[in-house]
């Protein structure tokens, strides 16, 4: 097994050359019989059979070179695609790869040259490199293989890529061929290195040769890995591993050889450094060789032997340096680079670059030597295309452009119905009849009224939704004002006020209110504009047609007649009898004469175009192209670009037609100026006729009415679209407000429920005491500090809002709790100034007991009464519904007043800016009442929601 790689052949199968050539000649060269080229076809078939045989012998080199030369000549006569389907297998065949098949002669040429390179490579491998002669032949064959691959990349492959029309397979791309080219150069350099080693060359020279060999292997590997497109999958894994191993191996060998030079020169530290670098490279090469299956055994053996040698040399050099020389060992990056040198260089193969060395006069006869080149035939077709384009661009299009100028100018300057009015009664313009028919089919004002009703219906829904949202926000704000007054000053019960909690909802309500009010102005404008044009639009729609709205489709013609009759009756009419005078008729005759002259000029221009077309139909340049093609160099591929001068000179024959058209265009421009002036004089004379002026004004009014009708329909369509969108968002806004208000109300209910539960729990938890003698309260201060059992309240969104005390909070420096009930004051004593005590039922001691001395039932009863009294205060406020001021009246304006709303359509002509929210931030009351200073009934008992006094 060799330690070098071999390029395999690209295999192919026989093809039917005879049938493909016969079909091509019959279709493209009808003047020639296919049998005239029978011998050429037989020669082609013989050459191809030998080229795909696959044998490895030096005699096959000439056969492949001859076939390549004939293909080059054939491609000067035939196009790449003659219907001959050519198929070649991939170089490295796997189950997932498929053969490349295409009707392209450039594919055949590339594969033939590739097989020539493969033949050179396989001949090099077959040489005995243990002999000097074998090394010489192997090196030469590798260099020729590299030259053949370079020829593919530089010459043959670009033509294939241009004619193939789609991306080629990865084994037919430039990176693939370049990798093989560098591989052949590397193996040629490797052979030269082996010869230098056997010749006992200096170690410094060997290191440079080995370094260049490693560089070539690296180039081959980089061409695979760094290519675009990626071609790594086209190579077997062991092939890529071989390139890496060889690159590492020869770089390590180069460092080893140069270390010997360092030793001889006394550079012992550098010697050790290079051997360390070589040892690392050899180690990587050995690991790569052992980790990838398929690597040739001779390669593994070479790497193993090199690694052992370098390891032995490194140990010796390190020992000598450590014990004797004591030189500093430089880092691998600090070592000078080894400059590689080439012992071999690939030269072009003459037979590839100059096919005439093998085919031509006094040599082998070229195939299809007597056939007209396909490039010449392409030149004939090119001339036909150029001629067709010239006729179109410079003759026909010029005619059309000049005729279009006539049409546009006559329509702009001359009103034909004005001339016809001198001879007969003028009918309605066709464009006006078409517009009137459109209005009639769309039901005219009836459709506008229906759309306005739809707009009003949706607008009402939007107004009600915004109104409902505002009402909900106002009601919730009033309830929140009562709550805030009830628990104002209590540090344990807090709740976000409405002016902050509903900020986003209120801002949306204001924004939609402003949008709605702005749309009302647009509604008024649209309605007013429509009312101004209502009668004229009705005329366009036709009253009789409206009365017969149920006409079937086949009777639409009758409806159109009614419509035309009704409009004509409303428009003043002119005729020659009533308005033509001696002043108008001369101008009319002059205008008619100029128009007839313009028609004659247009007719003569059409004759010029017909003459040019007739000449192009009988024009034939084929004979001239054939003569020029036969005089060209035989090995030059004939291309259409070579006949540019001939084509240009032939096209000059048609320039005279273009010149005639240009001259007629100048005459036409002067004539149009005369027509414009004559028409102006004619129009001026017509303007003196009052009937004409009235008719023109009436027609203009009808056109304007149609435009206003279309505009109104468009505006109402936009209004419907706007209101549909506004309806969705306002409905959602009202729903959001309802959900939010329900959450706020539930929050208040949870706070009061928690307060009641806490008070009830405190009363129930107090143990019953036996009857005790009544003790008269004293007038001294008393402090009640009941035990706390806090109840944690959560907001509707799950956030902890406040820790609600289950008992009365202790007194704080900023707020002193003073029970309102006289019964409680008598029981606990007052913190205020002493007052005259009531006559007790029992003796009054001089120093009354404090609240701490009260029995537990007294504490619980006092707190429960205070708690229920606070709840009663809130309910009384809720019943009274006292609200000094609506919290958001000035923000919402009169949103709740139905008189401020208009049911008209909303047409948002411009974006609506939101009004900034300005909350009042004012309290609705200043009672400064908290949980600790609630009102009570005169008897000291608490109230329920029904107003009854509960019994214990």
PDB file of N, CA and C in Angstrom, residues 366-399:
ATOM      1  N   UNK A 366     -10.243  17.518 -38.227  1.00  0.00           N
ATOM      2  CA  UNK A 366     -11.195  17.898 -37.176  1.00  0.00           C
ATOM      3  C   UNK A 366     -12.593  17.384 -37.485  1.00  0.00           C
ATOM      4  N   UNK A 367     -13.309  17.049 -36.447  1.00  0.00           N
ATOM      5  CA  UNK A 367     -14.688  16.586 -36.594  1.00  0.00           C
ATOM      6  C   UNK A 367     -15.584  17.785 -36.887  1.00  0.00           C
ATOM      7  N   UNK A 368     -16.494  17.620 -37.864  1.00  0.00           N
ATOM      8  CA  UNK A 368     -17.423  18.669 -38.308  1.00  0.00           C
ATOM      9  C   UNK A 368     -16.668  19.898 -38.819  1.00  0.00           C
ATOM     10  N   UNK A 369     -15.563  19.661 -39.524  1.00  0.00           N
ATOM     11  CA  UNK A 369     -14.794  20.786 -40.046  1.00  0.00           C
ATOM     12  C   UNK A 369     -15.538  21.574 -41.108  1.00  0.00           C
ATOM     13  N   UNK A 370     -16.463  20.949 -41.830  1.00  0.00           N
ATOM     14  CA  UNK A 370     -17.184  21.634 -42.903  1.00  0.00           C
ATOM     15  C   UNK A 370     -18.540  22.196 -42.457  1.00  0.00           C
ATOM     16  N   UNK A 371     -18.872  22.060 -41.203  1.00  0.00           N
ATOM     17  CA  UNK A 371     -20.175  22.522 -40.714  1.00  0.00           C
ATOM     18  C   UNK A 371     -20.082  23.990 -40.309  1.00  0.00           C
ATOM     19  N   UNK A 372     -21.151  24.732 -40.635  1.00  0.00           N
ATOM     20  CA  UNK A 372     -21.202  26.133 -40.224  1.00  0.00           C
ATOM     21  C   UNK A 372     -21.241  26.210 -38.699  1.00  0.00           C
ATOM     22  N   UNK A 373     -20.401  27.066 -38.177  1.00  0.00           N
ATOM     23  CA  UNK A 373     -20.308  27.185 -36.715  1.00  0.00           C
ATOM     24  C   UNK A 373     -21.630  27.666 -36.132  1.00  0.00           C
ATOM     25  N   UNK A 374     -21.934  27.151 -34.940  1.00  0.00           N
ATOM     26  CA  UNK A 374     -23.187  27.556 -34.300  1.00  0.00           C
ATOM     27  C   UNK A 374     -23.143  29.029 -33.902  1.00  0.00           C
ATOM     28  N   UNK A 375     -21.930  29.585 -33.706  1.00  0.00           N
ATOM     29  CA  UNK A 375     -21.826  31.001 -33.413  1.00  0.00           C
ATOM     30  C   UNK A 375     -22.281  31.853 -34.585  1.00  0.00           C
ATOM     31  N   UNK A 376     -21.989  31.376 -35.826  1.00  0.00           N
ATOM     32  CA  UNK A 376     -22.444  32.095 -37.015  1.00  0.00           C
ATOM     33  C   UNK A 376     -23.964  32.030 -37.132  1.00  0.00           C
ATOM     34  N   UNK A 377     -24.512  30.851 -36.840  1.00  0.00           N
ATOM     35  CA  UNK A 377     -25.971  30.747 -36.853  1.00  0.00           C
ATOM     36  C   UNK A 377     -26.586  31.648 -35.777  1.00  0.00           C
ATOM     37  N   UNK A 378     -25.925  31.710 -34.623  1.00  0.00           N
ATOM     38  CA  UNK A 378     -26.423  32.604 -33.564  1.00  0.00           C
ATOM     39  C   UNK A 378     -26.354  34.059 -34.000  1.00  0.00           C
ATOM     40  N   UNK A 379     -25.333  34.396 -34.813  1.00  0.00           N
ATOM     41  CA  UNK A 379     -25.222  35.766 -35.316  1.00  0.00           C
ATOM     42  C   UNK A 379     -26.383  36.095 -36.251  1.00  0.00           C
ATOM     43  N   UNK A 380     -26.793  35.121 -37.074  1.00  0.00           N
ATOM     44  CA  UNK A 380     -27.947  35.331 -37.957  1.00  0.00           C
ATOM     45  C   UNK A 380     -29.200  35.578 -37.121  1.00  0.00           C
ATOM     46  N   UNK A 381     -29.391  34.755 -36.094  1.00  0.00           N
ATOM     47  CA  UNK A 381     -30.550  34.952 -35.228  1.00  0.00           C
ATOM     48  C   UNK A 381     -30.462  36.281 -34.485  1.00  0.00           C
ATOM     49  N   UNK A 382     -29.235  36.649 -34.092  1.00  0.00           N
ATOM     50  CA  UNK A 382     -29.059  37.922 -33.411  1.00  0.00           C
ATOM     51  C   UNK A 382     -29.447  39.087 -34.318  1.00  0.00           C
ATOM     52  N   UNK A 383     -29.073  38.984 -35.594  1.00  0.00           N
ATOM     53  CA  UNK A 383     -29.432  40.048 -36.535  1.00  0.00           C
ATOM     54  C   UNK A 383     -30.950  40.152 -36.681  1.00  0.00           C
ATOM     55  N   UNK A 384     -31.603  39.008 -36.725  1.00  0.00           N
ATOM     56  CA  UNK A 384     -33.063  39.036 -36.840  1.00  0.00           C
ATOM     57  C   UNK A 384     -33.689  39.703 -35.608  1.00  0.00           C
ATOM     58  N   UNK A 385     -33.154  39.387 -34.436  1.00  0.00           N
ATOM     59  CA  UNK A 385     -33.673  40.018 -33.220  1.00  0.00           C
ATOM     60  C   UNK A 385     -33.391  41.521 -33.219  1.00  0.00           C
ATOM     61  N   UNK A 386     -32.177  41.885 -33.608  1.00  0.00           N
ATOM     62  CA  UNK A 386     -31.832  43.311 -33.654  1.00  0.00           C
ATOM     63  C   UNK A 386     -32.727  44.051 -34.639  1.00  0.00           C
ATOM     64  N   UNK A 387     -32.969  43.429 -35.784  1.00  0.00           N
ATOM     65  CA  UNK A 387     -33.811  44.062 -36.794  1.00  0.00           C
ATOM     66  C   UNK A 387     -35.244  44.222 -36.283  1.00  0.00           C
ATOM     67  N   UNK A 388     -35.745  43.177 -35.632  1.00  0.00           N
ATOM     68  CA  UNK A 388     -37.100  43.255 -35.089  1.00  0.00           C
ATOM     69  C   UNK A 388     -37.198  44.369 -34.041  1.00  0.00           C
ATOM     70  N   UNK A 389     -36.188  44.460 -33.186  1.00  0.00           N
ATOM     71  CA  UNK A 389     -36.195  45.509 -32.168  1.00  0.00           C
ATOM     72  C   UNK A 389     -36.066  46.900 -32.790  1.00  0.00           C
ATOM     73  N   UNK A 390     -35.259  46.999 -33.873  1.00  0.00           N
ATOM     74  CA  UNK A 390     -35.099  48.301 -34.520  1.00  0.00           C
ATOM     75  C   UNK A 390     -36.418  48.749 -35.151  1.00  0.00           C
ATOM     76  N   UNK A 391     -37.086  47.822 -35.821  1.00  0.00           N
ATOM     77  CA  UNK A 391     -38.379  48.159 -36.426  1.00  0.00           C
ATOM     78  C   UNK A 391     -39.368  48.604 -35.351  1.00  0.00           C
ATOM     79  N   UNK A 392     -39.343  47.901 -34.232  1.00  0.00           N
ATOM     80  CA  UNK A 392     -40.296  48.230 -33.167  1.00  0.00           C
ATOM     81  C   UNK A 392     -39.954  49.572 -32.511  1.00  0.00           C
ATOM     82  N   UNK A 393     -38.668  49.744 -32.118  1.00  0.00           N
ATOM     83  CA  UNK A 393     -38.286  50.919 -31.335  1.00  0.00           C
ATOM     84  C   UNK A 393     -38.206  52.192 -32.170  1.00  0.00           C
ATOM     85  N   UNK A 394     -37.648  52.087 -33.369  1.00  0.00           N
ATOM     86  CA  UNK A 394     -37.349  53.284 -34.160  1.00  0.00           C
ATOM     87  C   UNK A 394     -38.363  53.586 -35.251  1.00  0.00           C
ATOM     88  N   UNK A 395     -39.287  52.672 -35.487  1.00  0.00           N
ATOM     89  CA  UNK A 395     -40.270  52.908 -36.550  1.00  0.00           C
ATOM     90  C   UNK A 395     -41.693  52.783 -36.002  1.00  0.00           C
ATOM     91  N   UNK A 396     -42.035  51.599 -35.499  1.00  0.00           N
ATOM     92  CA  UNK A 396     -43.410  51.387 -35.046  1.00  0.00           C
ATOM     93  C   UNK A 396     -43.712  52.240 -33.815  1.00  0.00           C
ATOM     94  N   UNK A 397     -42.796  52.241 -32.841  1.00  0.00           N
ATOM     95  CA  UNK A 397     -43.051  53.027 -31.629  1.00  0.00           C
ATOM     96  C   UNK A 397     -43.080  54.527 -31.915  1.00  0.00           C
ATOM     97  N   UNK A 398     -42.262  54.970 -32.864  1.00  0.00           N
ATOM     98  CA  UNK A 398     -42.304  56.391 -33.240  1.00  0.00           C
ATOM     99  C   UNK A 398     -43.660  56.736 -33.841  1.00  0.00           C
ATOM    100  N   UNK A 399     -44.168  55.829 -34.686  1.00  0.00           N
ATOM    101  CA  UNK A 399     -45.492  56.052 -35.263  1.00  0.00           C
ATOM    102  C   UNK A 399     -46.567  56.131 -34.178  1.00  0.00           C
TER     103      UNK A 399
END
